């Protein structure tokens, strides 16, 4: 009954540090996504992977990289964190667009 | 103008009230529609898909009006536990497939 699992749940970084957010789903979904959510901005797509072996940029990809490690796992990397990347990050997956998303519980990231 | 727009609210209603939210979309090529709810500091969760003929799930009814390009969510007999933000989500195909989230409508149900 796991669904989408994200780690870590909270993280504080100093400007310039790097980190990787991990995401795994056990629903055999083809597509996986990374979103960020900021107050007043709604959910914005960072990167997505429509299927294993492919990744594409979303609305706000700058400063991020992703890896679709296998069908289950999709990681998001911040190479050099900036205060503007302070946000809540959600990983999501779906079987197809007709089925809606299942979201992970989120990572609250603060960059100081 | 945003492609998907929602009244941000907040809507403040007493328990037992009926409340309705609308969500307008600007692209007529929009294909599929969803309502999600998001509790404070939690992830969005799929509430229901919206079908062309309208659909109901317990106290929740979703409608689609393609001519006027909006979807609606009706909540009957509101419960305290319905307090949340309701997100409208639209999929459209033109210019490449895209999923667009509305900014959400905040609902407070009071005792």
PDB file of N, CA, C and O in Angstrom, chain A residues 10 35 37 40 42-43 59 90 94 97-101 103-106 108, chain B residues 2 32 34 36 38 41-44 46 49 87 91 97-99 101-103:
ATOM      1  N   UNK A  10      12.202  16.388   4.945  1.00  0.00           N
ATOM      2  CA  UNK A  10      12.664  17.748   5.232  1.00  0.00           C
ATOM      3  C   UNK A  10      14.162  17.827   4.948  1.00  0.00           C
ATOM      4  O   UNK A  10      14.884  16.846   5.143  1.00  0.00           O
ATOM      5  N   UNK A  35       7.300  18.039  -9.290  1.00  0.00           N
ATOM      6  CA  UNK A  35       6.679  19.353  -9.199  1.00  0.00           C
ATOM      7  C   UNK A  35       7.270  20.101  -8.010  1.00  0.00           C
ATOM      8  O   UNK A  35       7.687  19.504  -7.033  1.00  0.00           O
ATOM      9  N   UNK A  37       5.937  23.356  -5.390  1.00  0.00           N
ATOM     10  CA  UNK A  37       4.770  24.143  -5.010  1.00  0.00           C
ATOM     11  C   UNK A  37       5.210  25.273  -4.111  1.00  0.00           C
ATOM     12  O   UNK A  37       5.805  25.046  -3.048  1.00  0.00           O
ATOM     13  N   UNK A  40       1.018  30.796  -3.525  1.00  0.00           N
ATOM     14  CA  UNK A  40       0.498  31.683  -4.556  1.00  0.00           C
ATOM     15  C   UNK A  40       0.864  31.303  -5.975  1.00  0.00           C
ATOM     16  O   UNK A  40       0.413  31.944  -6.921  1.00  0.00           O
ATOM     17  N   UNK A  42       0.928  27.843  -7.100  1.00  0.00           N
ATOM     18  CA  UNK A  42       0.404  26.550  -7.516  1.00  0.00           C
ATOM     19  C   UNK A  42       1.513  25.560  -7.801  1.00  0.00           C
ATOM     20  O   UNK A  42       2.683  25.801  -7.477  1.00  0.00           O
ATOM     21  N   UNK A  43       1.161  24.476  -8.404  1.00  0.00           N
ATOM     22  CA  UNK A  43       2.123  23.409  -8.728  1.00  0.00           C
ATOM     23  C   UNK A  43       2.756  23.683 -10.087  1.00  0.00           C
ATOM     24  O   UNK A  43       2.051  23.930 -11.065  1.00  0.00           O
ATOM     25  N   UNK A  59       8.098  23.185 -16.949  1.00  0.00           N
ATOM     26  CA  UNK A  59       8.051  24.658 -16.962  1.00  0.00           C
ATOM     27  C   UNK A  59       9.270  25.306 -16.352  1.00  0.00           C
ATOM     28  O   UNK A  59       9.704  26.379 -16.790  1.00  0.00           O
ATOM     29  N   UNK A  90       7.158  17.815  -4.823  1.00  0.00           N
ATOM     30  CA  UNK A  90       6.328  16.615  -4.892  1.00  0.00           C
ATOM     31  C   UNK A  90       6.725  15.767  -6.087  1.00  0.00           C
ATOM     32  O   UNK A  90       6.839  16.277  -7.201  1.00  0.00           O
ATOM     33  N   UNK A  94       1.693   8.437 -12.694  1.00  0.00           N
ATOM     34  CA  UNK A  94       0.383   8.045 -13.188  1.00  0.00           C
ATOM     35  C   UNK A  94       0.566   7.005 -14.275  1.00  0.00           C
ATOM     36  O   UNK A  94       1.614   6.964 -14.932  1.00  0.00           O
ATOM     37  N   UNK A  97      -2.449   9.622 -18.688  1.00  0.00           N
ATOM     38  CA  UNK A  97      -3.027  10.921 -18.352  1.00  0.00           C
ATOM     39  C   UNK A  97      -4.497  10.832 -17.972  1.00  0.00           C
ATOM     40  O   UNK A  97      -5.013  11.691 -17.277  1.00  0.00           O
ATOM     41  N   UNK A  98      -5.185   9.797 -18.409  1.00  0.00           N
ATOM     42  CA  UNK A  98      -6.603   9.666 -18.092  1.00  0.00           C
ATOM     43  C   UNK A  98      -6.850   9.238 -16.657  1.00  0.00           C
ATOM     44  O   UNK A  98      -7.984   9.281 -16.186  1.00  0.00           O
ATOM     45  N   UNK A  99      -5.814   8.836 -15.967  1.00  0.00           N
ATOM     46  CA  UNK A  99      -6.006   8.257 -14.643  1.00  0.00           C
ATOM     47  C   UNK A  99      -5.680   9.192 -13.494  1.00  0.00           C
ATOM     48  O   UNK A  99      -5.894   8.858 -12.355  1.00  0.00           O
ATOM     49  N   UNK A 100      -5.153  10.338 -13.748  1.00  0.00           N
ATOM     50  CA  UNK A 100      -4.814  11.229 -12.647  1.00  0.00           C
ATOM     51  C   UNK A 100      -3.530  10.802 -11.957  1.00  0.00           C
ATOM     52  O   UNK A 100      -3.023   9.704 -12.145  1.00  0.00           O
ATOM     53  N   UNK A 101      -3.009  11.697 -11.137  1.00  0.00           N
ATOM     54  CA  UNK A 101      -1.736  11.487 -10.461  1.00  0.00           C
ATOM     55  C   UNK A 101      -1.929  10.853  -9.090  1.00  0.00           C
ATOM     56  O   UNK A 101      -2.926  11.084  -8.413  1.00  0.00           O
ATOM     57  N   UNK A 103       0.467  11.318  -5.788  1.00  0.00           N
ATOM     58  CA  UNK A 103       1.590  12.130  -5.315  1.00  0.00           C
ATOM     59  C   UNK A 103       2.267  11.470  -4.125  1.00  0.00           C
ATOM     60  O   UNK A 103       1.617  10.787  -3.318  1.00  0.00           O
ATOM     61  N   UNK A 104       3.567  11.733  -4.006  1.00  0.00           N
ATOM     62  CA  UNK A 104       4.275  11.441  -2.775  1.00  0.00           C
ATOM     63  C   UNK A 104       3.947  12.488  -1.725  1.00  0.00           C
ATOM     64  O   UNK A 104       3.290  13.490  -2.015  1.00  0.00           O
ATOM     65  N   UNK A 105       4.422  12.272  -0.515  1.00  0.00           N
ATOM     66  CA  UNK A 105       4.069  13.144   0.611  1.00  0.00           C
ATOM     67  C   UNK A 105       4.867  14.440   0.636  1.00  0.00           C
ATOM     68  O   UNK A 105       4.598  15.309   1.462  1.00  0.00           O
ATOM     69  N   UNK A 106       5.840  14.601  -0.236  1.00  0.00           N
ATOM     70  CA  UNK A 106       6.530  15.864  -0.375  1.00  0.00           C
ATOM     71  C   UNK A 106       7.831  15.967   0.391  1.00  0.00           C
ATOM     72  O   UNK A 106       8.054  15.269   1.383  1.00  0.00           O
ATOM     73  N   UNK A 108      10.078  19.103   2.040  1.00  0.00           N
ATOM     74  CA  UNK A 108      10.161  20.544   2.337  1.00  0.00           C
ATOM     75  C   UNK A 108      11.631  20.932   2.368  1.00  0.00           C
ATOM     76  O   UNK A 108      12.350  20.500   3.267  1.00  0.00           O
TER      77      UNK A 108
ATOM     78  N   UNK B   2      -4.605  33.303 -16.967  1.00  0.00           N
ATOM     79  CA  UNK B   2      -4.155  31.940 -16.756  1.00  0.00           C
ATOM     80  C   UNK B   2      -5.018  30.975 -17.552  1.00  0.00           C
ATOM     81  O   UNK B   2      -6.204  31.208 -17.770  1.00  0.00           O
ATOM     82  N   UNK B  32      -9.332  16.199 -20.678  1.00  0.00           N
ATOM     83  CA  UNK B  32      -9.744  15.492 -19.474  1.00  0.00           C
ATOM     84  C   UNK B  32      -9.536  16.393 -18.260  1.00  0.00           C
ATOM     85  O   UNK B  32      -8.698  17.301 -18.282  1.00  0.00           O
ATOM     86  N   UNK B  34     -10.010  16.903 -13.776  1.00  0.00           N
ATOM     87  CA  UNK B  34      -9.967  16.243 -12.471  1.00  0.00           C
ATOM     88  C   UNK B  34     -10.146  17.282 -11.374  1.00  0.00           C
ATOM     89  O   UNK B  34      -9.789  18.451 -11.548  1.00  0.00           O
ATOM     90  N   UNK B  36      -8.781  17.589  -7.371  1.00  0.00           N
ATOM     91  CA  UNK B  36      -7.944  17.075  -6.301  1.00  0.00           C
ATOM     92  C   UNK B  36      -8.248  17.877  -5.041  1.00  0.00           C
ATOM     93  O   UNK B  36      -8.657  19.040  -5.110  1.00  0.00           O
ATOM     94  N   UNK B  38      -6.319  19.093  -1.380  1.00  0.00           N
ATOM     95  CA  UNK B  38      -5.022  19.180  -0.717  1.00  0.00           C
ATOM     96  C   UNK B  38      -5.231  19.736   0.676  1.00  0.00           C
ATOM     97  O   UNK B  38      -5.683  20.878   0.838  1.00  0.00           O
ATOM     98  N   UNK B  41      -0.311  21.425   4.250  1.00  0.00           N
ATOM     99  CA  UNK B  41       0.995  20.797   4.407  1.00  0.00           C
ATOM    100  C   UNK B  41       1.006  19.316   4.018  1.00  0.00           C
ATOM    101  O   UNK B  41       1.827  18.534   4.497  1.00  0.00           O
ATOM    102  N   UNK B  42       0.080  18.954   3.139  1.00  0.00           N
ATOM    103  CA  UNK B  42       0.025  17.583   2.647  1.00  0.00           C
ATOM    104  C   UNK B  42       0.072  17.579   1.121  1.00  0.00           C
ATOM    105  O   UNK B  42       0.011  18.630   0.487  1.00  0.00           O
ATOM    106  N   UNK B  43       0.154  16.362   0.556  1.00  0.00           N
ATOM    107  CA  UNK B  43       0.175  16.254  -0.891  1.00  0.00           C
ATOM    108  C   UNK B  43      -1.240  16.326  -1.466  1.00  0.00           C
ATOM    109  O   UNK B  43      -2.214  15.954  -0.784  1.00  0.00           O
ATOM    110  N   UNK B  44      -1.381  16.756  -2.727  1.00  0.00           N
ATOM    111  CA  UNK B  44      -2.695  16.681  -3.377  1.00  0.00           C
ATOM    112  C   UNK B  44      -3.128  15.224  -3.526  1.00  0.00           C
ATOM    113  O   UNK B  44      -2.304  14.333  -3.785  1.00  0.00           O
ATOM    114  N   UNK B  46      -6.174  12.789  -5.460  1.00  0.00           N
ATOM    115  CA  UNK B  46      -7.230  12.764  -6.453  1.00  0.00           C
ATOM    116  C   UNK B  46      -8.584  12.574  -5.780  1.00  0.00           C
ATOM    117  O   UNK B  46      -8.794  11.606  -5.043  1.00  0.00           O
ATOM    118  N   UNK B  49     -12.370  12.216 -11.087  1.00  0.00           N
ATOM    119  CA  UNK B  49     -12.305  12.632 -12.481  1.00  0.00           C
ATOM    120  C   UNK B  49     -13.636  13.297 -12.828  1.00  0.00           C
ATOM    121  O   UNK B  49     -14.631  13.108 -12.128  1.00  0.00           O
ATOM    122  N   UNK B  87      -8.200  21.635  -5.910  1.00  0.00           N
ATOM    123  CA  UNK B  87      -7.442  21.972  -7.119  1.00  0.00           C
ATOM    124  C   UNK B  87      -8.153  21.408  -8.344  1.00  0.00           C
ATOM    125  O   UNK B  87      -8.527  20.236  -8.375  1.00  0.00           O
ATOM    126  N   UNK B  91      -6.165  18.478 -18.600  1.00  0.00           N
ATOM    127  CA  UNK B  91      -5.225  17.969 -19.606  1.00  0.00           C
ATOM    128  C   UNK B  91      -5.626  18.505 -20.960  1.00  0.00           C
ATOM    129  O   UNK B  91      -6.808  18.463 -21.321  1.00  0.00           O
ATOM    130  N   UNK B  97       1.202  17.653 -25.373  1.00  0.00           N
ATOM    131  CA  UNK B  97       0.332  17.314 -24.247  1.00  0.00           C
ATOM    132  C   UNK B  97       0.777  18.070 -23.006  1.00  0.00           C
ATOM    133  O   UNK B  97       1.969  18.155 -22.712  1.00  0.00           O
ATOM    134  N   UNK B  98      -0.191  18.582 -22.238  1.00  0.00           N
ATOM    135  CA  UNK B  98       0.149  19.329 -21.045  1.00  0.00           C
ATOM    136  C   UNK B  98      -0.927  19.141 -19.983  1.00  0.00           C
ATOM    137  O   UNK B  98      -2.116  19.076 -20.303  1.00  0.00           O
ATOM    138  N   UNK B  99      -0.499  19.054 -18.744  1.00  0.00           N
ATOM    139  CA  UNK B  99      -1.408  19.016 -17.594  1.00  0.00           C
ATOM    140  C   UNK B  99      -1.250  20.327 -16.849  1.00  0.00           C
ATOM    141  O   UNK B  99      -0.131  20.720 -16.508  1.00  0.00           O
ATOM    142  N   UNK B 101      -2.502  22.744 -13.625  1.00  0.00           N
ATOM    143  CA  UNK B 101      -3.145  22.842 -12.322  1.00  0.00           C
ATOM    144  C   UNK B 101      -3.677  24.250 -12.104  1.00  0.00           C
ATOM    145  O   UNK B 101      -2.985  25.234 -12.366  1.00  0.00           O
ATOM    146  N   UNK B 102      -4.895  24.326 -11.579  1.00  0.00           N
ATOM    147  CA  UNK B 102      -5.356  25.603 -11.063  1.00  0.00           C
ATOM    148  C   UNK B 102      -4.674  25.894  -9.738  1.00  0.00           C
ATOM    149  O   UNK B 102      -4.080  25.002  -9.121  1.00  0.00           O
ATOM    150  N   UNK B 103      -4.776  27.131  -9.304  1.00  0.00           N
ATOM    151  CA  UNK B 103      -4.106  27.537  -8.065  1.00  0.00           C
ATOM    152  C   UNK B 103      -4.851  27.089  -6.818  1.00  0.00           C
ATOM    153  O   UNK B 103      -4.304  27.144  -5.716  1.00  0.00           O
TER     154      UNK B 103
END
